[in-house]
CSV table of C-alpha atoms in Angstrom, one decimal:
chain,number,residue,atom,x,y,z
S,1,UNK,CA,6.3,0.0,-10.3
S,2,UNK,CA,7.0,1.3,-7.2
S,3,UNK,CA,6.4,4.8,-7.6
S,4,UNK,CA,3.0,3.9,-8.4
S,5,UNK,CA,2.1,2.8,-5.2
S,6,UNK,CA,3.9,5.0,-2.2
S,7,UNK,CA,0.5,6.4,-1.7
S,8,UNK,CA,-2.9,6.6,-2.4
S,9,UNK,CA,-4.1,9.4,0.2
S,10,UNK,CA,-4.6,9.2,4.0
S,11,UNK,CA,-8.0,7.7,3.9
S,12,UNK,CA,-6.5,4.4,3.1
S,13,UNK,CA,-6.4,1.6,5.6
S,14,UNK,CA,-2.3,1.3,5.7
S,15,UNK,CA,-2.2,5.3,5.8
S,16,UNK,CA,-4.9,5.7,8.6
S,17,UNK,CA,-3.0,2.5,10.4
S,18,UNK,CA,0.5,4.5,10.2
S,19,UNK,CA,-0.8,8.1,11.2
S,20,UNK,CA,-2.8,7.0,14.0
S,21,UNK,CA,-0.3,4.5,15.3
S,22,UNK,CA,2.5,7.6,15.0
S,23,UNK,CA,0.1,9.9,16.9
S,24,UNK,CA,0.4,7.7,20.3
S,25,UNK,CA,4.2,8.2,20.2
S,26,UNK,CA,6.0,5.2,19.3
S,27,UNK,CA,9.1,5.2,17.0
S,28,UNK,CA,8.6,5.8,13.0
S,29,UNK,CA,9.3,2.2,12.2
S,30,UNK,CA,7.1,1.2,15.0
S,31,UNK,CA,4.1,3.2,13.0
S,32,UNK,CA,5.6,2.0,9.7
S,33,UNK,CA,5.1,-1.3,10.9
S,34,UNK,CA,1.8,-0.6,12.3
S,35,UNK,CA,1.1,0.4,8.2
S,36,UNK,CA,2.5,-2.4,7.0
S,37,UNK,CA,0.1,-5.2,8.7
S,38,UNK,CA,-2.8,-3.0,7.4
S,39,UNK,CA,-1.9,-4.4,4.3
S,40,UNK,CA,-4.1,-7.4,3.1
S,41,UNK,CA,-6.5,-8.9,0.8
S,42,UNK,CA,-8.6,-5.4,0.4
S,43,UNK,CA,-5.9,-3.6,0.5
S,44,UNK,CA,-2.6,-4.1,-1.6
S,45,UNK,CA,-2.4,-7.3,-0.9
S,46,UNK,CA,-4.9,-8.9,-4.3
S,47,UNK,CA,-1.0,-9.1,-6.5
S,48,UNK,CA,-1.1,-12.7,-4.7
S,49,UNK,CA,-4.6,-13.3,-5.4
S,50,UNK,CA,-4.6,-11.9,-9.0
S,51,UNK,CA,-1.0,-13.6,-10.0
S,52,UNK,CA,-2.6,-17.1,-9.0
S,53,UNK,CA,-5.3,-16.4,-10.9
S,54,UNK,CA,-3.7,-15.7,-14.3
S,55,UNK,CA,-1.6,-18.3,-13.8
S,56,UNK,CA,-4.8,-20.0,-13.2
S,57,UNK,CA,-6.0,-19.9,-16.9
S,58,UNK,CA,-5.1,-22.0,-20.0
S,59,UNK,CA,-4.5,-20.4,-23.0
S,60,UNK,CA,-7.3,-19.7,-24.9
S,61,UNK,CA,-10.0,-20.0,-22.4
S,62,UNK,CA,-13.1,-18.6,-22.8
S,63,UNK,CA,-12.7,-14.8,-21.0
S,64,UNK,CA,-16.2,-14.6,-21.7
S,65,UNK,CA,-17.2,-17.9,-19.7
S,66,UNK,CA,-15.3,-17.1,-17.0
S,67,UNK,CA,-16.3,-13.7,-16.3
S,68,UNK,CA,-20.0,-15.2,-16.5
S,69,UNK,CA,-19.1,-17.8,-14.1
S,70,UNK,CA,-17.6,-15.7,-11.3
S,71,UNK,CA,-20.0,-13.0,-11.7
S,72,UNK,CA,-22.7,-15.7,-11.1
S,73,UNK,CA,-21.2,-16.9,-8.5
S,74,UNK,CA,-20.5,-13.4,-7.0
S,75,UNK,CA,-16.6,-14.1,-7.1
S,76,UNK,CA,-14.9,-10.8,-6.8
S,77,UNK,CA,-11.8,-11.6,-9.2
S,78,UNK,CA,-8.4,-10.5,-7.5
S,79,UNK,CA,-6.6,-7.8,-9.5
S,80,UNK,CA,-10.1,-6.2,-10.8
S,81,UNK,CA,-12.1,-3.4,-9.2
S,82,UNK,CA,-11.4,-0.6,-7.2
S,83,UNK,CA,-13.1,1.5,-4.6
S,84,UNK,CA,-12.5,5.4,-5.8
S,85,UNK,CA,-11.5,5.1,-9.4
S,86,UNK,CA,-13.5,3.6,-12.1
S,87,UNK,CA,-10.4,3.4,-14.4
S,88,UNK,CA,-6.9,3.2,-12.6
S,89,UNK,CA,-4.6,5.6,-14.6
S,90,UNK,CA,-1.6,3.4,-12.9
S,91,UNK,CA,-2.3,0.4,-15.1
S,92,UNK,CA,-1.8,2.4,-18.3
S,93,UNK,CA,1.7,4.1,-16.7
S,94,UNK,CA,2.7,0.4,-15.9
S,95,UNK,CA,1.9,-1.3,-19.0
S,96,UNK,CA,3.4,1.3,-21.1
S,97,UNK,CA,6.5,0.9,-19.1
S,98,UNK,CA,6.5,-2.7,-19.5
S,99,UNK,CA,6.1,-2.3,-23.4
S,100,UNK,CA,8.8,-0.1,-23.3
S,101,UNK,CA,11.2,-2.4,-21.3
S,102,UNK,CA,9.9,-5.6,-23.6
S,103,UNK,CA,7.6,-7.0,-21.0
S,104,UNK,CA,4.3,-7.3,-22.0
S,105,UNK,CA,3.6,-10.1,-22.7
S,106,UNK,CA,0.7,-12.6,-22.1
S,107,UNK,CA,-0.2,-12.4,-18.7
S,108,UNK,CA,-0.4,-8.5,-19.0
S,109,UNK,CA,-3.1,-9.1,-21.9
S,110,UNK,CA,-5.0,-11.5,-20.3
S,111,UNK,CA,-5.4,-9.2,-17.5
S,112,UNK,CA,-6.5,-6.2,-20.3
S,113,UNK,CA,-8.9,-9.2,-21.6
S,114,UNK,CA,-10.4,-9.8,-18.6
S,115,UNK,CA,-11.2,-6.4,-17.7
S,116,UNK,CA,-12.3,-5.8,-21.0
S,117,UNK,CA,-14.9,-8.7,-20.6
S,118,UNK,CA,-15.7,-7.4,-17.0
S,119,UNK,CA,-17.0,-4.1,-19.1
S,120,UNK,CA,-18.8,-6.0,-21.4
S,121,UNK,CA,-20.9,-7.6,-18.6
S,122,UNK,CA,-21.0,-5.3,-15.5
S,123,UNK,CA,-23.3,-2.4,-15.5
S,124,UNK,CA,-20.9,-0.6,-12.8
S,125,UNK,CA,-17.2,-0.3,-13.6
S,126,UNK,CA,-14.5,-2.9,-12.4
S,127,UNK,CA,-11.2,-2.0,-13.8
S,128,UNK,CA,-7.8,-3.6,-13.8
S,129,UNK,CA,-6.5,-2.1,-10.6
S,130,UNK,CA,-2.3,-1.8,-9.8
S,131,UNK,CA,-2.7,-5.0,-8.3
S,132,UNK,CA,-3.6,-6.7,-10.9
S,133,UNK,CA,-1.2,-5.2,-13.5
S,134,UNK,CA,1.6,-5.2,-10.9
S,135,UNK,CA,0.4,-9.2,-10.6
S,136,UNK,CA,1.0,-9.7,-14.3
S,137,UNK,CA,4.0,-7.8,-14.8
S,138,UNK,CA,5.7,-9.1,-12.1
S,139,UNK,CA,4.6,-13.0,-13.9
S,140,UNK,CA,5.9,-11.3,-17.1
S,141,UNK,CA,9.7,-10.6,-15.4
S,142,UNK,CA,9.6,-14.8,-13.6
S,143,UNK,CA,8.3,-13.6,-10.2
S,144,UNK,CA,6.7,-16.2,-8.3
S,145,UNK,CA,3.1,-15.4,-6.8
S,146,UNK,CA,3.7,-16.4,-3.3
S,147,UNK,CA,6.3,-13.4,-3.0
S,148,UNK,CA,4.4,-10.8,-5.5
S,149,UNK,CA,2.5,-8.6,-2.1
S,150,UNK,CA,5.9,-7.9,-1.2
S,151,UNK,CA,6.8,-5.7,-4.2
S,152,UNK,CA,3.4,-3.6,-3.1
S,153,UNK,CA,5.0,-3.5,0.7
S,154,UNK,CA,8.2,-1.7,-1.1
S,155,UNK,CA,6.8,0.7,-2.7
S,156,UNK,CA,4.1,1.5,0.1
S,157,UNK,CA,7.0,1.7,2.7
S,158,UNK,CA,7.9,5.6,1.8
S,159,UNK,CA,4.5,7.1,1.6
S,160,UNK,CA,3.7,5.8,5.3
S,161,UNK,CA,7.3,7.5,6.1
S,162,UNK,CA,5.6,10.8,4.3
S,163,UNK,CA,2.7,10.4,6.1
S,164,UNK,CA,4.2,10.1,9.4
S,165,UNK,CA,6.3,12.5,9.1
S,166,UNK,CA,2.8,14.8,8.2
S,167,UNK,CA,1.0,13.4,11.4
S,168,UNK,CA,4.0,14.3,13.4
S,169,UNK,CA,4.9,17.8,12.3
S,170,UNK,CA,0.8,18.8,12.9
S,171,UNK,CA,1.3,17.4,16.5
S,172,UNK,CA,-2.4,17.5,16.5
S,173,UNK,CA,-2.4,14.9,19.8
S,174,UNK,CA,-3.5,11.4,20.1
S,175,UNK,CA,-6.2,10.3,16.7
S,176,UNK,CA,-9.2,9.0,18.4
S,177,UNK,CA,-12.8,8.3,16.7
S,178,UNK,CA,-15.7,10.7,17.3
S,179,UNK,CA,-18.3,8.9,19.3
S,180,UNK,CA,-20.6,9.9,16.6
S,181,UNK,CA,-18.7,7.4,14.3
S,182,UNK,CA,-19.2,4.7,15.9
S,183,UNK,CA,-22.0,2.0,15.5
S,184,UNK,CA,-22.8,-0.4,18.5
S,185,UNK,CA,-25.2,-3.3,17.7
């Protein structure tokens, strides 16, 4: 679970957080840090989010119903949906895994239910992201939702140390905006 997390490119929040934060010369864990609290709601923080929300639903609702419902309401439904990929490869290496090790079970396919309703009714994809298959595997092995961000945090710590450890060794000075990338209204 972890593995599939360390890192997702420097162009995320918690990546962009850490390197710039390393390139004013603090310590490591001072930029690790930095890293960490980029971490929220948009960004490895929906496990919470998506873990309530499973948790959330009686068995045998109506998927169908409820996808209707949020989508009317424009609800954006933790665990679902993902800025770069349309389908997140991660989900299929951690539900395999969770086969394998005997736990899949019914959170993780009412997570694959849900997504496979979101399909149905969205004309632009909105897959299971890691979130939300971290969020029902962790339900599967007793883990509580109020703790489940921190298993993202874990597994995110090394791939802010890899990254920097890059912005270090290209010493390219202090990370600063162009002007040109920034909009004043």
């Amino acid at each position: 679970m972890f593995g599939l997390v360390i890192d997702h490119g420097v162009g995320t929040a918690s990546a962009m957080t850490a390197r710039t934060t390393a390139s004013t010369g603090v310590s490591v864990q001072t930029a690790v840090a930095a890293g960490i609290l980029a971490l929220g709601n948009k960004h490895g923080g929906a496990i919470e989010g998506a873990a309530n929300l499973f948790k959330g639903i009686p068995e045998g609702a109506d998927i169908a119903e409820l996808v209707k419902t949020a989508k009317s309401a424009k609800q954006r439904l933790p665990g679902f949906g993902h800025r770069v990929l349309a389908h997140d490869t991660r989900v299929d290496i951690l539900f395999a895994v969770a086969k394998e090790a005997g736990h899949y079970g019914k959170y993780c396919a009412l997570a694959e239910k849900i997504a496979e309703e979101l399909a149905k009714q969205s004309s632009k994809p909105i897959p299971l992201n890691i979130d939300g298959a971290m969020a029902a595997v962790l339900l599967e092995i007793g883990i509580e939702p109020e703790i489940a961000n921190g298993f993202f945090l874990i597994g995110r710590v090394p791939g802010l140390i890899a990254q920097i450890a890059e912005e270090l060794k290209q010493n390219n000075g202090l990370r600063r905006l162009e002007e040109s990338e920034i909009v004043y209204e």
